[in-house]
Amino acid sequence: DLCDSGAVLIGAFTNRWTMELMKGLRYRFALSGENPGVIDTVGRREWALRGRTDDENSSEDYMIVTRLQQARTGRFLVAAAGLTQYGTEETGRILASPEALTSILSKLPANWRTRNLQVVLHSEILGGSPARPEVAAWWIW
C-alpha cells in the first residue's frame, strides 16, 4: 500500500500508479499525436519520439526520474521510467548504480538534496541498448 511506506515505481504508460501520481507535476508522460513523449507543463516544451519504426522501436528515448519527499500518498516516492522499454531499463540501472546516479546528480545545483526533484534524460539507442543519458531538463522545488 503506497500510503503505508515509501515506494519506487518503475514504468510509465504501463504503470497506472506512476501516471496517476505524476499528475500535476511539471514533467509528465503523454502522447504527442501518436508518439509517446514527455511534456513540460510550465515551459511548454515537449520531447517526443521521432522516426519510430514499424516494430515500435526508436533510435532515442526520453526518461523521467522523479523524487518526491512527500507525494500525494503522504510518503516518500521515486518514479523512474522511459518512453520505451530501453529508457525504463536505463532508469532502473541509474537508480541501482551509485556511479550512474552521481554522474547525473552532479549536473544539478547543490540544493537538490533536501527538495523534490524531476530530471528529464535523453539517450540514443544503439544496437538495442541505451547510450549514457544526458540531462535534458530538471526541476527542483
mmCIF file with all atom_site columns, C-alpha atoms in Angstrom:
data_model
loop_
_atom_site.group_PDB
_atom_site.id
_atom_site.type_symbol
_atom_site.label_atom_id
_atom_site.label_alt_id
_atom_site.label_comp_id
_atom_site.label_asym_id
_atom_site.label_entity_id
_atom_site.label_seq_id
_atom_site.pdbx_PDB_ins_code
_atom_site.Cartn_x
_atom_site.Cartn_y
_atom_site.Cartn_z
_atom_site.occupancy
_atom_site.B_iso_or_equiv
_atom_site.pdbx_formal_charge
_atom_site.auth_seq_id
_atom_site.auth_comp_id
_atom_site.auth_asym_id
_atom_site.auth_atom_id
_atom_site.pdbx_PDB_model_num
ATOM 1   C CA . ASP A 1 1   ? 0.000  0.000  0.000   1.00 0.00 ? 1   ASP A CA 1
ATOM 2   C CA . LEU A 1 2   ? 1.510  3.316  -1.116  1.00 0.00 ? 2   LEU A CA 1
ATOM 3   C CA . CYS A 1 3   ? 0.161  5.102  1.971   1.00 0.00 ? 3   CYS A CA 1
ATOM 4   C CA . ASP A 1 4   ? 1.968  2.813  4.427   1.00 0.00 ? 4   ASP A CA 1
ATOM 5   C CA . SER A 1 5   ? 5.549  3.247  3.232   1.00 0.00 ? 5   SER A CA 1
ATOM 6   C CA . GLY A 1 6   ? 7.749  4.912  0.642   1.00 0.00 ? 6   GLY A CA 1
ATOM 7   C CA . ALA A 1 7   ? 7.826  3.430  -2.839  1.00 0.00 ? 7   ALA A CA 1
ATOM 8   C CA . VAL A 1 8   ? 9.882  3.155  -6.001  1.00 0.00 ? 8   VAL A CA 1
ATOM 9   C CA . LEU A 1 9   ? 7.729  2.978  -9.132  1.00 0.00 ? 9   LEU A CA 1
ATOM 10  C CA . ILE A 1 10  ? 9.221  1.732  -12.398 1.00 0.00 ? 10  ILE A CA 1
ATOM 11  C CA . GLY A 1 11  ? 7.435  2.211  -15.711 1.00 0.00 ? 11  GLY A CA 1
ATOM 12  C CA . ALA A 1 12  ? 5.289  4.911  -17.282 1.00 0.00 ? 12  ALA A CA 1
ATOM 13  C CA . PHE A 1 13  ? 2.390  4.125  -19.585 1.00 0.00 ? 13  PHE A CA 1
ATOM 14  C CA . THR A 1 14  ? 2.187  0.557  -18.272 1.00 0.00 ? 14  THR A CA 1
ATOM 15  C CA . ASN A 1 15  ? 2.207  1.646  -14.619 1.00 0.00 ? 15  ASN A CA 1
ATOM 16  C CA . ARG A 1 16  ? -1.020 3.366  -13.639 1.00 0.00 ? 16  ARG A CA 1
ATOM 17  C CA . TRP A 1 17  ? 0.431  4.471  -10.293 1.00 0.00 ? 17  TRP A CA 1
ATOM 18  C CA . THR A 1 18  ? 3.248  6.371  -11.987 1.00 0.00 ? 18  THR A CA 1
ATOM 19  C CA . MET A 1 19  ? 0.817  8.054  -14.350 1.00 0.00 ? 19  MET A CA 1
ATOM 20  C CA . GLU A 1 20  ? -1.591 8.961  -11.546 1.00 0.00 ? 20  GLU A CA 1
ATOM 21  C CA . LEU A 1 21  ? 0.989  10.216 -9.063  1.00 0.00 ? 21  LEU A CA 1
ATOM 22  C CA . MET A 1 22  ? 2.765  12.358 -11.685 1.00 0.00 ? 22  MET A CA 1
ATOM 23  C CA . LYS A 1 23  ? -0.404 14.295 -12.499 1.00 0.00 ? 23  LYS A CA 1
ATOM 24  C CA . GLY A 1 24  ? 0.136  17.893 -11.552 1.00 0.00 ? 24  GLY A CA 1
ATOM 25  C CA . LEU A 1 25  ? 3.930  17.689 -11.780 1.00 0.00 ? 25  LEU A CA 1
ATOM 26  C CA . ARG A 1 26  ? 5.914  19.755 -14.241 1.00 0.00 ? 26  ARG A CA 1
ATOM 27  C CA . TYR A 1 27  ? 7.275  16.883 -16.349 1.00 0.00 ? 27  TYR A CA 1
ATOM 28  C CA . ARG A 1 28  ? 4.838  14.155 -17.366 1.00 0.00 ? 28  ARG A CA 1
ATOM 29  C CA . PHE A 1 29  ? 4.464  11.341 -19.839 1.00 0.00 ? 29  PHE A CA 1
ATOM 30  C CA . ALA A 1 30  ? 1.877  11.975 -22.541 1.00 0.00 ? 30  ALA A CA 1
ATOM 31  C CA . LEU A 1 31  ? 1.074  11.217 -26.151 1.00 0.00 ? 31  LEU A CA 1
ATOM 32  C CA . SER A 1 32  ? 2.176  13.714 -28.779 1.00 0.00 ? 32  SER A CA 1
ATOM 33  C CA . GLY A 1 33  ? -0.166 12.774 -31.584 1.00 0.00 ? 33  GLY A CA 1
ATOM 34  C CA . GLU A 1 34  ? 0.529  9.066  -31.955 1.00 0.00 ? 34  GLU A CA 1
ATOM 35  C CA . ASN A 1 35  ? 4.010  9.253  -30.432 1.00 0.00 ? 35  ASN A CA 1
ATOM 36  C CA . PRO A 1 36  ? 4.764  8.907  -26.727 1.00 0.00 ? 36  PRO A CA 1
ATOM 37  C CA . GLY A 1 37  ? 6.515  11.910 -25.260 1.00 0.00 ? 37  GLY A CA 1
ATOM 38  C CA . VAL A 1 38  ? 7.473  13.942 -22.221 1.00 0.00 ? 38  VAL A CA 1
ATOM 39  C CA . ILE A 1 39  ? 5.783  17.303 -21.774 1.00 0.00 ? 39  ILE A CA 1
ATOM 40  C CA . ASP A 1 40  ? 6.899  20.304 -19.754 1.00 0.00 ? 40  ASP A CA 1
ATOM 41  C CA . THR A 1 41  ? 3.666  21.802 -18.440 1.00 0.00 ? 41  THR A CA 1
ATOM 42  C CA . VAL A 1 42  ? 5.389  25.028 -17.333 1.00 0.00 ? 42  VAL A CA 1
ATOM 43  C CA . GLY A 1 43  ? 7.876  25.747 -20.120 1.00 0.00 ? 43  GLY A CA 1
ATOM 44  C CA . ARG A 1 44  ? 5.568  24.320 -22.801 1.00 0.00 ? 44  ARG A CA 1
ATOM 45  C CA . ARG A 1 45  ? 8.367  22.154 -24.145 1.00 0.00 ? 45  ARG A CA 1
ATOM 46  C CA . GLU A 1 46  ? 7.851  18.683 -25.489 1.00 0.00 ? 46  GLU A CA 1
ATOM 47  C CA . TRP A 1 47  ? 10.167 15.787 -26.173 1.00 0.00 ? 47  TRP A CA 1
ATOM 48  C CA . ALA A 1 48  ? 8.624  13.085 -28.354 1.00 0.00 ? 48  ALA A CA 1
ATOM 49  C CA . LEU A 1 49  ? 9.997  10.028 -30.089 1.00 0.00 ? 49  LEU A CA 1
ATOM 50  C CA . ARG A 1 50  ? 10.507 10.711 -33.749 1.00 0.00 ? 50  ARG A CA 1
ATOM 51  C CA . GLY A 1 51  ? 11.336 8.296  -36.511 1.00 0.00 ? 51  GLY A CA 1
ATOM 52  C CA . ARG A 1 52  ? 9.799  5.227  -34.928 1.00 0.00 ? 52  ARG A CA 1
ATOM 53  C CA . THR A 1 53  ? 9.941  2.037  -36.959 1.00 0.00 ? 53  THR A CA 1
ATOM 54  C CA . ASP A 1 54  ? 7.048  -0.297 -37.769 1.00 0.00 ? 54  ASP A CA 1
ATOM 55  C CA . ASP A 1 55  ? 8.083  -2.555 -34.865 1.00 0.00 ? 55  ASP A CA 1
ATOM 56  C CA . GLU A 1 56  ? 7.723  0.410  -32.449 1.00 0.00 ? 56  GLU A CA 1
ATOM 57  C CA . ASN A 1 57  ? 11.476 0.811  -31.922 1.00 0.00 ? 57  ASN A CA 1
ATOM 58  C CA . SER A 1 58  ? 13.187 4.170  -31.872 1.00 0.00 ? 58  SER A CA 1
ATOM 59  C CA . SER A 1 59  ? 16.748 5.421  -32.156 1.00 0.00 ? 59  SER A CA 1
ATOM 60  C CA . GLU A 1 60  ? 16.307 7.517  -28.991 1.00 0.00 ? 60  GLU A CA 1
ATOM 61  C CA . ASP A 1 61  ? 14.466 7.609  -25.696 1.00 0.00 ? 61  ASP A CA 1
ATOM 62  C CA . TYR A 1 62  ? 13.448 10.167 -23.100 1.00 0.00 ? 62  TYR A CA 1
ATOM 63  C CA . MET A 1 63  ? 13.179 9.327  -19.433 1.00 0.00 ? 63  MET A CA 1
ATOM 64  C CA . ILE A 1 64  ? 11.912 10.987 -16.274 1.00 0.00 ? 64  ILE A CA 1
ATOM 65  C CA . VAL A 1 65  ? 13.281 10.345 -12.802 1.00 0.00 ? 65  VAL A CA 1
ATOM 66  C CA . THR A 1 66  ? 11.131 11.901 -10.072 1.00 0.00 ? 66  THR A CA 1
ATOM 67  C CA . ARG A 1 67  ? 11.850 12.063 -6.352  1.00 0.00 ? 67  ARG A CA 1
ATOM 68  C CA . LEU A 1 68  ? 9.162  13.416 -4.038  1.00 0.00 ? 68  LEU A CA 1
ATOM 69  C CA . GLN A 1 69  ? 9.913  13.894 -0.354  1.00 0.00 ? 69  GLN A CA 1
ATOM 70  C CA . GLN A 1 70  ? 6.205  13.604 0.347   1.00 0.00 ? 70  GLN A CA 1
ATOM 71  C CA . ALA A 1 71  ? 3.972  12.510 -2.525  1.00 0.00 ? 71  ALA A CA 1
ATOM 72  C CA . ARG A 1 72  ? 0.182  12.719 -2.532  1.00 0.00 ? 72  ARG A CA 1
ATOM 73  C CA . THR A 1 73  ? 0.311  9.383  -0.722  1.00 0.00 ? 73  THR A CA 1
ATOM 74  C CA . GLY A 1 74  ? 1.936  11.163 2.211   1.00 0.00 ? 74  GLY A CA 1
ATOM 75  C CA . ARG A 1 75  ? 5.135  9.146  1.778   1.00 0.00 ? 75  ARG A CA 1
ATOM 76  C CA . PHE A 1 76  ? 8.500  9.325  0.032   1.00 0.00 ? 76  PHE A CA 1
ATOM 77  C CA . LEU A 1 77  ? 8.265  8.345  -3.655  1.00 0.00 ? 77  LEU A CA 1
ATOM 78  C CA . VAL A 1 78  ? 10.665 7.708  -6.507  1.00 0.00 ? 78  VAL A CA 1
ATOM 79  C CA . ALA A 1 79  ? 9.275  7.146  -10.003 1.00 0.00 ? 79  ALA A CA 1
ATOM 80  C CA . ALA A 1 80  ? 11.519 6.297  -12.941 1.00 0.00 ? 80  ALA A CA 1
ATOM 81  C CA . ALA A 1 81  ? 10.648 5.368  -16.494 1.00 0.00 ? 81  ALA A CA 1
ATOM 82  C CA . GLY A 1 82  ? 11.365 5.882  -20.144 1.00 0.00 ? 82  GLY A CA 1
ATOM 83  C CA . LEU A 1 83  ? 9.129  6.204  -23.146 1.00 0.00 ? 83  LEU A CA 1
ATOM 84  C CA . THR A 1 84  ? 10.270 2.773  -24.337 1.00 0.00 ? 84  THR A CA 1
ATOM 85  C CA . GLN A 1 85  ? 11.500 -0.347 -22.635 1.00 0.00 ? 85  GLN A CA 1
ATOM 86  C CA . TYR A 1 86  ? 15.076 0.798  -23.243 1.00 0.00 ? 86  TYR A CA 1
ATOM 87  C CA . GLY A 1 87  ? 14.650 4.020  -21.283 1.00 0.00 ? 87  GLY A CA 1
ATOM 88  C CA . THR A 1 88  ? 12.823 2.270  -18.473 1.00 0.00 ? 88  THR A CA 1
ATOM 89  C CA . GLU A 1 89  ? 15.636 -0.283 -18.284 1.00 0.00 ? 89  GLU A CA 1
ATOM 90  C CA . GLU A 1 90  ? 18.143 2.581  -18.181 1.00 0.00 ? 90  GLU A CA 1
ATOM 91  C CA . THR A 1 91  ? 16.353 4.417  -15.349 1.00 0.00 ? 91  THR A CA 1
ATOM 92  C CA . GLY A 1 92  ? 16.389 1.210  -13.304 1.00 0.00 ? 92  GLY A CA 1
ATOM 93  C CA . ARG A 1 93  ? 20.112 0.878  -13.929 1.00 0.00 ? 93  ARG A CA 1
ATOM 94  C CA . ILE A 1 94  ? 20.669 4.506  -12.907 1.00 0.00 ? 94  ILE A CA 1
ATOM 95  C CA . LEU A 1 95  ? 18.798 4.046  -9.630  1.00 0.00 ? 95  LEU A CA 1
ATOM 96  C CA . ALA A 1 96  ? 20.751 0.874  -8.865  1.00 0.00 ? 96  ALA A CA 1
ATOM 97  C CA . SER A 1 97  ? 24.181 2.295  -9.739  1.00 0.00 ? 97  SER A CA 1
ATOM 98  C CA . PRO A 1 98  ? 25.727 4.898  -7.426  1.00 0.00 ? 98  PRO A CA 1
ATOM 99  C CA . GLU A 1 99  ? 28.182 5.879  -10.176 1.00 0.00 ? 99  GLU A CA 1
ATOM 100 C CA . ALA A 1 100 ? 25.459 6.448  -12.786 1.00 0.00 ? 100 ALA A CA 1
ATOM 101 C CA . LEU A 1 101 ? 23.250 8.331  -10.329 1.00 0.00 ? 101 LEU A CA 1
ATOM 102 C CA . THR A 1 102 ? 26.142 10.517 -9.143  1.00 0.00 ? 102 THR A CA 1
ATOM 103 C CA . SER A 1 103 ? 27.020 11.356 -12.748 1.00 0.00 ? 103 SER A CA 1
ATOM 104 C CA . ILE A 1 104 ? 23.514 12.714 -13.338 1.00 0.00 ? 104 ILE A CA 1
ATOM 105 C CA . LEU A 1 105 ? 23.063 14.430 -9.973  1.00 0.00 ? 105 LEU A CA 1
ATOM 106 C CA . SER A 1 106 ? 26.415 16.198 -10.295 1.00 0.00 ? 106 SER A CA 1
ATOM 107 C CA . LYS A 1 107 ? 24.888 18.295 -13.080 1.00 0.00 ? 107 LYS A CA 1
ATOM 108 C CA . LEU A 1 108 ? 22.239 19.738 -10.713 1.00 0.00 ? 108 LEU A CA 1
ATOM 109 C CA . PRO A 1 109 ? 22.504 22.667 -8.304  1.00 0.00 ? 109 PRO A CA 1
ATOM 110 C CA . ALA A 1 110 ? 23.700 21.793 -4.802  1.00 0.00 ? 110 ALA A CA 1
ATOM 111 C CA . ASN A 1 111 ? 20.322 22.460 -3.175  1.00 0.00 ? 111 ASN A CA 1
ATOM 112 C CA . TRP A 1 112 ? 18.607 19.396 -4.690  1.00 0.00 ? 112 TRP A CA 1
ATOM 113 C CA . ARG A 1 113 ? 19.393 17.098 -1.755  1.00 0.00 ? 113 ARG A CA 1
ATOM 114 C CA . THR A 1 114 ? 16.546 18.234 0.512   1.00 0.00 ? 114 THR A CA 1
ATOM 115 C CA . ARG A 1 115 ? 13.965 19.102 -2.108  1.00 0.00 ? 115 ARG A CA 1
ATOM 116 C CA . ASN A 1 116 ? 11.643 17.466 -4.623  1.00 0.00 ? 116 ASN A CA 1
ATOM 117 C CA . LEU A 1 117 ? 13.260 16.743 -7.942  1.00 0.00 ? 117 LEU A CA 1
ATOM 118 C CA . GLN A 1 118 ? 12.430 15.808 -11.517 1.00 0.00 ? 118 GLN A CA 1
ATOM 119 C CA . VAL A 1 119 ? 15.076 15.107 -14.151 1.00 0.00 ? 119 VAL A CA 1
ATOM 120 C CA . VAL A 1 120 ? 14.368 14.566 -17.852 1.00 0.00 ? 120 VAL A CA 1
ATOM 121 C CA . LEU A 1 121 ? 17.021 12.466 -19.560 1.00 0.00 ? 121 LEU A CA 1
ATOM 122 C CA . HIS A 1 122 ? 17.711 11.761 -23.221 1.00 0.00 ? 122 HIS A CA 1
ATOM 123 C CA . SER A 1 123 ? 19.591 8.797  -24.611 1.00 0.00 ? 123 SER A CA 1
ATOM 124 C CA . GLU A 1 124 ? 20.372 7.398  -28.029 1.00 0.00 ? 124 GLU A CA 1
ATOM 125 C CA . ILE A 1 125 ? 19.528 3.729  -28.518 1.00 0.00 ? 125 ILE A CA 1
ATOM 126 C CA . LEU A 1 126 ? 22.457 1.908  -30.051 1.00 0.00 ? 126 LEU A CA 1
ATOM 127 C CA . GLY A 1 127 ? 22.106 -1.744 -31.004 1.00 0.00 ? 127 GLY A CA 1
ATOM 128 C CA . GLY A 1 128 ? 19.131 -2.261 -28.696 1.00 0.00 ? 128 GLY A CA 1
ATOM 129 C CA . SER A 1 129 ? 20.803 -0.645 -25.684 1.00 0.00 ? 129 SER A CA 1
ATOM 130 C CA . PRO A 1 130 ? 20.622 2.909  -24.372 1.00 0.00 ? 130 PRO A CA 1
ATOM 131 C CA . ALA A 1 131 ? 23.773 5.002  -24.502 1.00 0.00 ? 131 ALA A CA 1
ATOM 132 C CA . ARG A 1 132 ? 24.740 7.026  -21.421 1.00 0.00 ? 132 ARG A CA 1
ATOM 133 C CA . PRO A 1 133 ? 21.883 9.502  -20.926 1.00 0.00 ? 133 PRO A CA 1
ATOM 134 C CA . GLU A 1 134 ? 22.279 13.266 -20.867 1.00 0.00 ? 134 GLU A CA 1
ATOM 135 C CA . VAL A 1 135 ? 20.254 15.653 -18.718 1.00 0.00 ? 135 VAL A CA 1
ATOM 136 C CA . ALA A 1 136 ? 17.740 17.413 -20.985 1.00 0.00 ? 136 ALA A CA 1
ATOM 137 C CA . ALA A 1 137 ? 15.981 19.376 -18.214 1.00 0.00 ? 137 ALA A CA 1
ATOM 138 C CA . TRP A 1 138 ? 15.468 19.438 -14.467 1.00 0.00 ? 138 TRP A CA 1
ATOM 139 C CA . TRP A 1 139 ? 13.162 20.999 -11.912 1.00 0.00 ? 139 TRP A CA 1
ATOM 140 C CA . ILE A 1 140 ? 13.756 21.363 -8.205  1.00 0.00 ? 140 ILE A CA 1
ATOM 141 C CA . TRP A 1 141 ? 11.119 22.666 -5.811  1.00 0.00 ? 141 TRP A CA 1
#
